[in-house]
Amino acid sequence: MYKTYKDLPAEPVASQHTEDIMTGTWRTIRPVLNEDKCIRCYMCWKFCPDMSMIVEKEGDYPHVDLDHCKGCGICSNECPRGAIRMERETL
Amino acid sequence: MIEMMNANYAAARAAKLARVDVTAVYPITPQTSISEKLAEMVQKGEMDAKFMMMESEHSAMSALIGASYVGARTFTATSSHGLALMHEMLMWAVGARRPIVMPVAARTIGGPWNIWGEHHDVITERDTGWLQIFCENNQEVLDTVLMAYRVAEDPEVMLPIMVIEDGFILSHTVDIVDVPEQEKVDRYLPPFKPEYPVDVKNPMRHGGLMMPDWWTEFRYLIYQSQEVARTKLLEAEKEFEAIFGRSYGGMMEYYKCDDADAVLVVAGSAAGTAKEVADRYRAEGKKVGVAKLRVFRPFPAEEVRRLADMTTTIGVFDRSYTYGDGGAMFNEVRSALQSTGSVMKDYVGGLGGRDVTVKFIEWIFDDLLRIAEAGKADRTVEWVGLKDGTGRW
């Protein structure tokens, strides 16, 4: 994108969409959904501050967008059935 | 048109002439009459601007940063504790590159309570990245506000500017001011067109997060703009002179400095008093000069170094005190002159509204001439007029 300071815009603005910024690299723990326990209430989708809980259509199980999920654990905390477990990221 | 007005009214009139779009104010002594005049002009319909009454100076500056993002020409004024409360947003304005112009009626900062004039508040903010211009009289305040908009909004600069008037000494003292015609100002000052305005058709993120990988480079861009501002200030003043016929000697005005035995560096309204004393001393055959430090940020190091070719002894009058090895202004001048071998001394005085009289400046010049003869300074800092029981004053 930019190589030196000469390429930068004069003002600190960004025209990049936030979708292009991969915040998934910040994560140390990841949410893992247990579909047996999930009742599809979509509380995790509602509470996710990063819009990283993806529900394609009504009736589907949610899945995690790991490119953007920062691993905050709010979904796991809000799940009324304890269906989301936070697992440590390992290499 | 020649009118009688104080510097506060002159600053407000300049805002009107500059066709300011948004003004957000919070009154504080000695700046209050700027806010009052702006309110009056907007209320009467003389000035076509959005007048915002804020709940604090911090909010006033925040509001202007927002308004400036959209592409409005913005204006506010403050003093002392108000400026200190703005401190955080002052830095944001610089980092966001918003060309806000703000007259500051310089006043001391408490405690204890004191409302009178001094430079401590503006000197404290010298590291925020704002450009700072000290004015000597009411006419200069009006003219400098107009020049400031032109420099600040230059696409190569895009930095905010403080126009500093001494509290009460200028802000509440009536003087003759030549108010220029609107059509002349319009010729001098084109409308503000930001490069990246907030625009729904072209979405951008302003003031988002910046990571360590480009932070340094953005700070370097600000540093570069500060350097470019030097030439832009001179150009703006040249252009101003061509249209209005007035100029103020650029970054630093040398008053009778060639062949001087001693020169005093002064900023603000005390420069006028110092020039008066220099005239009297010259008539008596004593060779003294005055260097009026007009622009303090970016610091005119080259212009200061030129003093070393004119004289051997340089005094600096600090109308504030920072508790280092001498005052802030003295230290800046001293570091600019470090390799020249000039004999230097710092004079602190005029604090908390104490008058800088002719007698006061005379004492400083006498002391400087003594030092010039001796070839070395007796001490680094002299608190002029201090009631120390020695009877020296």
Tab-separated table of C-alpha atoms in Angstrom:
chain	number	residue	atom	x	y	z
A	1	MET	CA	0.000	0.000	0.000
A	2	TYR	CA	2.324	2.789	1.237
A	3	LYS	CA	6.107	2.554	0.852
A	4	THR	CA	7.451	5.800	2.356
A	5	TYR	CA	6.030	8.829	4.169
A	6	LYS	CA	5.786	10.571	0.780
A	7	ASP	CA	2.931	8.249	-0.245
A	8	LEU	CA	0.808	9.093	2.792
A	9	PRO	CA	-2.221	11.378	2.564
A	10	ALA	CA	-1.534	14.787	4.148
A	11	GLU	CA	-4.243	14.160	6.715
A	12	PRO	CA	-4.538	10.938	8.735
A	13	VAL	CA	-7.547	9.552	6.873
A	14	ALA	CA	-8.243	6.035	5.718
A	15	SER	CA	-10.382	5.165	2.738
A	16	GLN	CA	-9.973	1.458	3.513
A	17	HIS	CA	-13.114	-0.384	4.516
A	18	THR	CA	-12.858	-1.963	7.958
A	19	GLU	CA	-13.562	-5.298	6.278
A	20	ASP	CA	-10.095	-5.055	4.699
A	21	ILE	CA	-8.379	-4.775	8.079
A	22	MET	CA	-7.766	-8.255	9.435
A	23	THR	CA	-8.194	-7.839	13.177
A	24	GLY	CA	-8.271	-11.619	13.575
A	25	THR	CA	-4.518	-11.490	14.174
A	26	TRP	CA	-5.132	-9.838	17.567
A	27	ARG	CA	-6.768	-12.988	18.910
A	28	THR	CA	-5.349	-15.274	21.595
A	29	ILE	CA	-8.516	-17.299	22.229
A	30	ARG	CA	-11.188	-18.270	19.730
A	31	PRO	CA	-14.912	-19.049	20.139
A	32	VAL	CA	-15.896	-22.601	19.291
A	33	LEU	CA	-19.611	-23.398	18.938
A	34	ASN	CA	-21.071	-26.641	20.235
A	35	GLU	CA	-24.041	-27.154	17.885
A	36	ASP	CA	-25.614	-29.787	20.168
A	37	LYS	CA	-26.172	-27.198	22.855
A	38	CYS	CA	-27.013	-24.272	20.566
A	39	ILE	CA	-30.702	-23.274	20.496
A	40	ARG	CA	-30.206	-20.700	17.688
A	41	CYS	CA	-31.370	-17.743	19.759
A	42	TYR	CA	-28.685	-15.593	18.034
A	43	MET	CA	-27.735	-13.750	21.246
A	44	CYS	CA	-24.087	-14.174	20.198
A	45	TRP	CA	-24.854	-12.538	16.832
A	46	LYS	CA	-26.619	-9.693	18.617
A	47	PHE	CA	-23.894	-9.039	21.162
A	48	CYS	CA	-20.767	-9.445	19.021
A	49	PRO	CA	-19.121	-5.973	18.951
A	50	ASP	CA	-17.224	-6.840	15.759
A	51	MET	CA	-20.075	-8.323	13.695
A	52	SER	CA	-18.018	-11.502	13.532
A	53	MET	CA	-20.827	-13.910	14.369
A	54	ILE	CA	-22.259	-14.702	10.966
A	55	VAL	CA	-25.811	-15.945	10.488
A	56	GLU	CA	-26.500	-16.593	6.813
A	57	LYS	CA	-30.268	-16.954	7.188
A	58	GLU	CA	-32.881	-17.566	9.874
A	59	GLY	CA	-32.632	-21.127	11.205
A	60	ASP	CA	-28.881	-21.595	10.511
A	61	TYR	CA	-26.327	-22.165	13.214
A	62	PRO	CA	-24.077	-19.112	13.621
A	63	HIS	CA	-20.454	-19.399	12.568
A	64	VAL	CA	-17.442	-17.241	13.407
A	65	ASP	CA	-15.667	-14.916	10.956
A	66	LEU	CA	-12.129	-15.649	12.153
A	67	ASP	CA	-10.619	-12.932	9.926
A	68	HIS	CA	-12.183	-10.277	12.153
A	69	CYS	CA	-13.006	-11.935	15.510
A	70	LYS	CA	-10.698	-10.501	18.201
A	71	GLY	CA	-11.519	-13.206	20.706
A	72	CYS	CA	-13.124	-10.957	23.290
A	73	GLY	CA	-15.349	-13.718	24.597
A	74	ILE	CA	-18.560	-11.680	24.834
A	75	CYS	CA	-20.448	-14.271	22.764
A	76	SER	CA	-19.389	-17.041	25.124
A	77	ASN	CA	-20.417	-14.961	28.109
A	78	GLU	CA	-23.828	-14.035	26.705
A	79	CYS	CA	-24.770	-17.509	25.420
A	80	PRO	CA	-27.727	-18.676	27.561
A	81	ARG	CA	-26.858	-22.334	26.978
A	82	GLY	CA	-23.101	-22.181	27.391
A	83	ALA	CA	-22.725	-23.436	23.824
A	84	ILE	CA	-19.660	-21.309	23.049
A	85	ARG	CA	-16.325	-22.365	24.503
A	86	MET	CA	-13.236	-20.115	24.223
A	87	GLU	CA	-10.282	-22.203	23.055
A	88	ARG	CA	-6.670	-21.093	23.248
A	89	GLU	CA	-5.111	-20.378	19.855
A	90	THR	CA	-2.145	-22.625	19.216
A	91	LEU	CA	0.443	-22.721	16.480
B	1	MET	CA	-11.977	52.410	7.674
B	2	ILE	CA	-10.316	53.825	10.785
B	3	GLU	CA	-12.091	52.840	13.995
B	4	MET	CA	-11.366	52.801	17.711
B	5	MET	CA	-11.417	49.345	19.265
B	6	ASN	CA	-9.597	47.009	21.606
B	7	ALA	CA	-7.765	43.890	20.417
B	8	ASN	CA	-10.655	41.591	21.333
B	9	TYR	CA	-13.034	43.474	19.074
B	10	ALA	CA	-10.307	43.591	16.410
B	11	ALA	CA	-9.997	39.790	16.553
B	12	ALA	CA	-13.776	39.354	16.324
B	13	ARG	CA	-13.963	41.762	13.408
B	14	ALA	CA	-11.204	39.818	11.667
B	15	ALA	CA	-13.273	36.641	12.086
B	16	LYS	CA	-16.208	38.383	10.449
B	17	LEU	CA	-14.041	39.672	7.583
B	18	ALA	CA	-12.609	36.185	7.079
B	19	ARG	CA	-16.184	34.884	6.629
B	20	VAL	CA	-15.906	32.304	9.399
B	21	ASP	CA	-18.558	29.560	9.092
B	22	VAL	CA	-18.548	28.083	12.579
B	23	THR	CA	-17.545	29.596	15.868
B	24	ALA	CA	-17.758	27.694	19.148
B	25	VAL	CA	-16.919	29.725	22.220
B	26	TYR	CA	-16.731	29.510	25.950
B	27	PRO	CA	-16.031	32.864	27.610
B	28	ILE	CA	-13.088	33.387	29.949
B	29	THR	CA	-11.373	36.548	31.116
B	30	PRO	CA	-9.693	38.360	29.330
B	31	GLN	CA	-11.064	36.860	26.119
B	32	THR	CA	-14.768	37.270	26.984
B	33	SER	CA	-15.434	40.285	24.793
B	34	ILE	CA	-14.394	38.305	21.694
B	35	SER	CA	-17.201	35.836	22.414
B	36	GLU	CA	-19.609	38.675	23.175
B	37	LYS	CA	-18.788	40.536	19.981
B	38	LEU	CA	-19.161	37.376	17.900
B	39	ALA	CA	-22.542	36.653	19.505
B	40	GLU	CA	-23.655	40.209	18.859
B	41	MET	CA	-22.615	40.151	15.199
B	42	VAL	CA	-24.251	36.777	14.562
B	43	GLN	CA	-27.424	37.891	16.354
B	44	LYS	CA	-27.650	41.116	14.356
B	45	GLY	CA	-27.217	39.172	11.149
B	46	GLU	CA	-23.978	40.998	10.238
B	47	MET	CA	-22.041	37.755	10.357
B	48	ASP	CA	-23.230	34.621	8.598
B	49	ALA	CA	-21.898	31.973	10.955
B	50	LYS	CA	-23.091	29.183	13.189
B	51	PHE	CA	-22.593	30.338	16.781
B	52	MET	CA	-22.253	27.485	19.240
B	53	MET	CA	-22.383	27.994	22.994
B	54	MET	CA	-20.405	25.192	24.604
B	55	GLU	CA	-20.143	23.952	28.154
B	56	SER	CA	-16.350	24.125	28.292
B	57	GLU	CA	-13.285	25.021	26.252
B	58	HIS	CA	-12.533	21.346	25.781
B	59	SER	CA	-15.920	20.981	24.060
B	60	ALA	CA	-15.430	24.182	22.072
B	61	MET	CA	-12.204	22.887	20.538
B	62	SER	CA	-13.740	19.436	19.945
B	63	ALA	CA	-16.716	21.010	18.176
B	64	LEU	CA	-14.417	23.011	15.918
B	65	ILE	CA	-12.372	19.950	14.993
B	66	GLY	CA	-15.606	18.289	13.924
B	67	ALA	CA	-16.805	21.338	12.016
B	68	SER	CA	-13.441	21.682	10.323
B	69	TYR	CA	-13.627	18.052	9.146
B	70	VAL	CA	-16.737	18.982	7.165
B	71	GLY	CA	-14.935	21.926	5.552
B	72	ALA	CA	-16.106	24.879	7.643
B	73	ARG	CA	-13.788	27.768	8.417
B	74	THR	CA	-13.598	27.722	12.189
B	75	PHE	CA	-12.806	30.248	14.898
B	76	THR	CA	-12.629	30.356	18.666
B	77	ALA	CA	-10.759	32.254	21.348
B	78	THR	CA	-9.586	31.455	24.838
B	79	SER	CA	-7.204	32.296	27.669
B	80	SER	CA	-5.317	30.805	30.577
B	81	HIS	CA	-7.267	28.032	32.315
B	82	GLY	CA	-9.446	27.653	29.247
B	83	LEU	CA	-6.389	26.992	27.131
B	84	ALA	CA	-5.123	24.517	29.714
B	85	LEU	CA	-8.474	22.711	29.647
B	86	MET	CA	-8.204	22.520	25.841
B	87	HIS	CA	-4.730	21.014	26.047
B	88	GLU	CA	-5.726	17.522	24.930
B	89	MET	CA	-7.857	18.753	22.020
B	90	LEU	CA	-5.117	21.169	20.927
B	91	MET	CA	-2.943	18.161	20.194
B	92	TRP	CA	-5.817	16.407	18.464
B	93	ALA	CA	-6.346	19.441	16.232
B	94	VAL	CA	-2.706	19.241	15.163
B	95	GLY	CA	-2.759	15.476	14.648
B	96	ALA	CA	-5.965	15.697	12.627
B	97	ARG	CA	-4.465	18.596	10.618
B	98	ARG	CA	-7.353	21.010	11.175
B	99	PRO	CA	-6.588	24.640	10.218
B	100	ILE	CA	-8.305	26.318	13.173
B	101	VAL	CA	-7.377	29.900	14.038
B	102	MET	CA	-7.623	30.910	17.668
B	103	PRO	CA	-6.735	34.249	19.237
B	104	VAL	CA	-5.445	33.740	22.756
B	105	ALA	CA	-5.577	36.599	25.218
B	106	ALA	CA	-2.493	35.526	27.131
B	107	ARG	CA	-3.042	35.414	30.876
B	108	THR	CA	-1.297	33.832	33.798
B	109	ILE	CA	-2.418	30.470	35.169
B	110	GLY	CA	-3.350	30.002	38.820
B	111	GLY	CA	-3.141	29.391	41.628
B	112	PRO	CA	-3.571	31.627	43.425
B	113	TRP	CA	-6.311	33.420	41.513
B	114	ASN	CA	-5.020	35.961	39.056
B	115	ILE	CA	-6.730	37.205	35.882
B	116	TRP	CA	-4.008	39.475	34.513
B	117	GLY	CA	-1.739	39.233	31.523
B	118	GLU	CA	1.431	37.187	31.088
B	119	HIS	CA	2.621	34.586	28.572
B	120	HIS	CA	2.663	31.517	30.767
B	121	ASP	CA	-0.426	29.851	29.303
B	122	VAL	CA	0.690	30.056	25.675
B	123	ILE	CA	4.308	29.183	26.416
B	124	THR	CA	3.037	26.071	28.182
B	125	GLU	CA	1.303	25.001	24.949
B	126	ARG	CA	4.339	25.530	22.744
B	127	ASP	CA	4.924	21.800	22.252
B	128	THR	CA	1.414	20.985	21.030
B	129	GLY	CA	2.323	21.696	17.405
B	130	TRP	CA	0.200	24.830	17.017
B	131	LEU	CA	1.829	27.726	15.222
B	132	GLN	CA	2.156	30.690	17.585
B	133	ILE	CA	2.286	34.335	16.555
B	134	PHE	CA	2.762	37.081	19.153
B	135	CYS	CA	1.179	40.450	18.361
B	136	GLU	CA	2.376	43.867	19.429
B	137	ASN	CA	-0.752	45.979	18.948
B	138	ASN	CA	-4.439	45.826	18.071
B	139	GLN	CA	-3.899	46.439	14.360
B	140	GLU	CA	-1.478	43.532	14.259
B	141	VAL	CA	-4.044	41.252	15.925
B	142	LEU	CA	-6.627	41.972	13.230
B	143	ASP	CA	-4.146	41.571	10.395
B	144	THR	CA	-2.524	38.448	11.847
B	145	VAL	CA	-5.869	36.626	12.124
B	146	LEU	CA	-6.398	37.174	8.389
B	147	MET	CA	-2.842	36.060	7.579
B	148	ALA	CA	-3.234	33.073	9.892
B	149	TYR	CA	-6.217	31.710	7.936
B	150	ARG	CA	-4.277	31.967	4.742
B	151	VAL	CA	-1.282	30.076	6.140
B	152	ALA	CA	-3.279	27.510	8.124
B	153	GLU	CA	-5.509	26.527	5.219
B	154	ASP	CA	-2.650	26.229	2.752
B	155	PRO	CA	-2.772	22.586	1.575
B	156	GLU	CA	0.949	22.238	2.326
B	157	VAL	CA	0.543	23.476	5.908
B	158	MET	CA	-2.890	22.445	7.289
B	159	LEU	CA	-2.019	23.276	10.895
B	160	PRO	CA	-3.856	25.336	13.513
B	161	ILE	CA	-2.574	28.776	14.545
B	162	MET	CA	-2.697	30.726	17.797
B	163	VAL	CA	-2.739	34.499	17.482
B	164	ILE	CA	-1.501	35.772	20.808
B	165	GLU	CA	-2.551	39.130	22.253
B	166	ASP	CA	-1.444	40.170	25.726
B	167	GLY	CA	-4.332	39.986	28.177
B	168	PHE	CA	-5.764	43.393	29.182
B	169	ILE	CA	-2.730	45.263	27.821
B	170	LEU	CA	-4.076	44.720	24.316
B	171	SER	CA	-7.358	42.906	24.859
B	172	HIS	CA	-8.996	45.722	26.840
B	173	THR	CA	-7.050	48.761	25.638
B	174	VAL	CA	-8.651	50.853	22.935
B	175	ASP	CA	-6.440	51.842	20.025
B	176	ILE	CA	-6.772	53.056	16.454
B	177	VAL	CA	-7.435	50.138	14.095
B	178	ASP	CA	-7.713	50.340	10.334
B	179	VAL	CA	-10.440	47.832	9.436
B	180	PRO	CA	-9.995	46.685	5.829
B	181	GLU	CA	-12.843	46.504	3.289
B	182	GLN	CA	-14.604	43.162	2.831
B	183	GLU	CA	-13.857	42.944	-0.901
B	184	LYS	CA	-10.115	43.363	-0.255
B	185	VAL	CA	-10.189	40.576	2.340
B	186	ASP	CA	-12.113	38.346	-0.087
B	187	ARG	CA	-9.405	38.919	-2.663
B	188	TYR	CA	-6.751	37.979	-0.098
B	189	LEU	CA	-8.497	34.997	1.464
B	190	PRO	CA	-9.955	32.316	-0.836
B	191	PRO	CA	-12.666	29.998	0.566
B	192	PHE	CA	-11.482	26.996	2.568
B	193	LYS	CA	-11.437	23.793	0.546
B	194	PRO	CA	-10.140	20.796	2.485
B	195	GLU	CA	-8.602	17.929	0.590
B	196	TYR	CA	-10.473	15.221	2.512
B	197	PRO	CA	-13.823	16.665	3.615
B	198	VAL	CA	-16.434	14.504	5.306
B	199	ASP	CA	-18.582	13.503	2.363
B	200	VAL	CA	-21.263	10.815	2.236
B	201	LYS	CA	-20.547	10.117	-1.437
B	202	ASN	CA	-16.917	9.398	-0.684
B	203	PRO	CA	-16.718	7.624	2.695
B	204	MET	CA	-13.491	7.889	4.712
B	205	ARG	CA	-12.455	7.155	8.251
B	206	HIS	CA	-11.216	10.241	10.097
B	207	GLY	CA	-9.372	9.959	13.375
B	208	GLY	CA	-9.284	6.176	13.412
B	209	LEU	CA	-6.614	4.065	15.000
B	210	MET	CA	-3.072	4.448	13.770
B	211	MET	CA	-0.616	1.672	14.471
B	212	PRO	CA	3.079	2.094	15.359
B	213	ASP	CA	4.050	1.227	11.783
B	214	TRP	CA	3.007	4.628	10.342
B	215	TRP	CA	2.739	6.892	13.373
B	216	THR	CA	6.302	8.176	13.030
B	217	GLU	CA	5.747	9.016	9.372
B	218	PHE	CA	2.610	11.039	10.115
B	219	ARG	CA	4.461	12.978	12.819
B	220	TYR	CA	7.211	13.609	10.301
B	221	LEU	CA	4.630	15.076	7.905
B	222	ILE	CA	3.618	17.519	10.640
B	223	TYR	CA	7.270	18.421	11.184
B	224	GLN	CA	7.639	19.008	7.431
B	225	SER	CA	4.576	21.235	7.371
B	226	GLN	CA	5.997	23.270	10.247
B	227	GLU	CA	9.133	23.830	8.180
B	228	VAL	CA	7.094	24.758	5.077
B	229	ALA	CA	5.063	27.169	7.234
B	230	ARG	CA	8.145	29.400	7.583
B	231	THR	CA	8.137	30.347	3.920
B	232	LYS	CA	4.327	30.352	3.771
B	233	LEU	CA	4.184	32.902	6.608
B	234	LEU	CA	6.563	35.206	4.748
B	235	GLU	CA	4.629	34.783	1.491
B	236	ALA	CA	1.324	35.483	3.216
B	237	GLU	CA	2.763	38.641	4.720
B	238	LYS	CA	4.172	39.818	1.388
B	239	GLU	CA	0.818	39.282	-0.273
B	240	PHE	CA	-0.871	41.064	2.631
B	241	GLU	CA	1.395	44.052	2.189
B	242	ALA	CA	0.618	44.183	-1.535
B	243	ILE	CA	-3.133	44.379	-0.876
B	244	PHE	CA	-3.392	46.240	2.456
B	245	GLY	CA	-0.059	48.065	2.631
B	246	ARG	CA	0.920	46.826	6.092
B	247	SER	CA	3.585	44.363	7.185
B	248	TYR	CA	5.222	43.307	10.439
B	249	GLY	CA	8.734	42.255	9.539
B	250	GLY	CA	8.131	38.535	9.051
B	251	MET	CA	9.207	36.055	11.694
B	252	MET	CA	11.399	38.503	13.593
B	253	GLU	CA	11.549	42.258	13.351
B	254	TYR	CA	14.957	43.874	13.842
B	255	TYR	CA	14.539	47.354	15.292
B	256	LYS	CA	17.794	49.319	15.285
B	257	CYS	CA	19.793	46.121	15.674
B	258	ASP	CA	22.590	46.696	13.120
B	259	ASP	CA	25.673	48.054	14.947
B	260	ALA	CA	23.938	47.679	18.338
B	261	ASP	CA	26.048	46.956	21.424
B	262	ALA	CA	23.170	45.070	22.973
B	263	VAL	CA	19.885	43.692	21.700
B	264	LEU	CA	16.803	42.689	23.667
B	265	VAL	CA	14.580	39.938	22.278
B	266	VAL	CA	10.973	40.670	23.176
B	267	ALA	CA	7.629	39.104	22.275
B	268	GLY	CA	4.197	40.652	22.534
B	269	SER	CA	3.117	44.131	23.553
B	270	ALA	CA	6.320	44.827	25.530
B	271	ALA	CA	8.082	45.115	22.152
B	272	GLY	CA	6.360	48.478	21.649
B	273	THR	CA	7.663	49.764	24.988
B	274	ALA	CA	11.130	48.419	24.202
B	275	LYS	CA	11.174	50.218	20.826
B	276	GLU	CA	10.213	53.467	22.548
B	277	VAL	CA	13.099	53.072	25.007
B	278	ALA	CA	15.482	52.135	22.182
B	279	ASP	CA	14.561	55.392	20.412
B	280	ARG	CA	15.356	57.422	23.548
B	281	TYR	CA	18.642	55.582	24.130
B	282	ARG	CA	19.695	56.023	20.504
B	283	ALA	CA	19.037	59.766	20.865
B	284	GLU	CA	21.421	59.719	23.839
B	285	GLY	CA	23.981	57.848	21.717
B	286	LYS	CA	23.590	54.496	23.507
B	287	LYS	CA	23.544	51.718	20.942
B	288	VAL	CA	20.685	49.377	21.785
B	289	GLY	CA	18.287	47.470	19.569
B	290	VAL	CA	15.098	45.464	19.870
B	291	ALA	CA	14.413	42.145	18.146
B	292	LYS	CA	10.694	41.516	18.151
B	293	LEU	CA	10.077	37.787	18.211
B	294	ARG	CA	6.830	37.669	16.267
B	295	VAL	CA	6.550	33.993	15.380
B	296	PHE	CA	7.458	31.633	18.205
B	297	ARG	CA	6.345	28.393	16.526
B	298	PRO	CA	7.854	27.396	14.156
B	299	PHE	CA	10.859	28.859	15.963
B	300	PRO	CA	12.770	31.312	13.710
B	301	ALA	CA	16.234	29.908	14.478
B	302	GLU	CA	17.850	31.360	11.323
B	303	GLU	CA	16.486	34.833	12.058
B	304	VAL	CA	17.745	34.607	15.644
B	305	ARG	CA	21.201	33.534	14.446
B	306	ARG	CA	21.347	36.670	12.307
B	307	LEU	CA	21.452	38.653	15.561
B	308	ALA	CA	24.907	37.242	16.260
B	309	ASP	CA	26.243	39.100	13.189
B	310	MET	CA	24.835	42.388	14.484
B	311	THR	CA	25.711	42.360	18.158
B	312	THR	CA	27.669	40.578	20.880
B	313	THR	CA	25.231	40.829	23.776
B	314	ILE	CA	21.693	39.495	23.625
B	315	GLY	CA	19.103	39.707	26.359
B	316	VAL	CA	15.818	37.861	26.277
B	317	PHE	CA	12.738	39.174	28.030
B	318	ASP	CA	10.620	36.281	29.273
B	319	ARG	CA	7.113	37.240	30.277
B	320	SER	CA	6.635	33.826	31.820
B	321	TYR	CA	8.686	31.474	33.867
B	322	THR	CA	9.333	27.820	33.276
B	323	TYR	CA	11.415	26.263	36.001
B	324	GLY	CA	14.340	25.145	33.933
B	325	ASP	CA	17.736	26.716	33.414
B	326	GLY	CA	16.115	30.046	32.533
B	327	GLY	CA	12.808	30.719	30.867
B	328	ALA	CA	11.433	28.901	27.827
B	329	MET	CA	11.936	31.716	25.333
B	330	PHE	CA	15.455	32.300	26.622
B	331	ASN	CA	16.321	28.632	26.194
B	332	GLU	CA	15.018	28.558	22.610
B	333	VAL	CA	17.009	31.655	21.686
B	334	ARG	CA	20.072	30.352	23.496
B	335	SER	CA	20.002	26.997	21.691
B	336	ALA	CA	19.696	28.792	18.344
B	337	LEU	CA	22.753	30.882	19.229
B	338	GLN	CA	24.753	28.112	20.922
B	339	SER	CA	27.655	28.094	18.435
B	340	THR	CA	27.946	31.864	18.012
B	341	GLY	CA	29.539	32.758	21.352
B	342	SER	CA	27.059	35.542	22.097
B	343	VAL	CA	26.834	36.731	25.680
B	344	MET	CA	23.287	36.096	26.868
B	345	LYS	CA	21.064	36.824	29.823
B	346	ASP	CA	17.455	36.070	30.682
B	347	TYR	CA	15.188	38.760	32.130
B	348	VAL	CA	12.015	37.524	33.779
B	349	GLY	CA	9.341	40.060	34.604
B	350	GLY	CA	5.923	41.471	33.892
B	351	LEU	CA	4.421	38.425	35.558
B	352	GLY	CA	0.809	38.189	36.661
B	353	GLY	CA	-0.100	41.506	35.097
B	354	ARG	CA	2.678	43.602	36.562
B	355	ASP	CA	3.303	46.500	34.177
B	356	VAL	CA	6.315	46.518	31.908
B	357	THR	CA	7.086	50.203	32.064
B	358	VAL	CA	9.652	52.368	30.274
B	359	LYS	CA	11.661	52.424	33.517
B	360	PHE	CA	11.586	48.616	33.651
B	361	ILE	CA	12.966	48.286	30.103
B	362	GLU	CA	15.516	51.020	30.786
B	363	TRP	CA	16.877	48.982	33.693
B	364	ILE	CA	17.241	45.960	31.384
B	365	PHE	CA	19.054	47.980	28.703
B	366	ASP	CA	21.393	49.530	31.283
B	367	ASP	CA	22.187	46.059	32.582
B	368	LEU	CA	22.758	44.749	29.032
B	369	LEU	CA	25.125	47.617	28.238
B	370	ARG	CA	27.047	46.860	31.472
B	371	ILE	CA	27.304	43.211	30.369
B	372	ALA	CA	28.413	44.232	26.856
B	373	GLU	CA	31.235	46.240	28.418
B	374	ALA	CA	32.257	43.474	30.784
B	375	GLY	CA	32.013	40.812	28.064
B	376	LYS	CA	30.252	38.300	30.290
B	377	ALA	CA	26.938	37.946	32.081
B	378	ASP	CA	26.902	38.094	35.874
B	379	ARG	CA	24.112	35.488	36.096
B	380	THR	CA	21.806	33.475	33.843
B	381	VAL	CA	18.442	34.722	35.061
B	382	GLU	CA	17.458	38.091	36.447
B	383	TRP	CA	14.035	38.576	37.987
B	384	VAL	CA	13.518	42.208	37.112
B	385	GLY	CA	11.629	44.291	39.642
B	386	LEU	CA	11.725	41.610	42.342
B	387	LYS	CA	11.143	43.140	45.784
B	388	ASP	CA	14.308	41.719	47.320
B	389	GLY	CA	15.218	44.630	49.553
B	390	THR	CA	18.445	45.405	47.702
B	391	GLY	CA	17.135	48.697	46.331
B	392	ARG	CA	18.466	47.858	42.876
B	393	TRP	CA	15.225	48.765	41.098
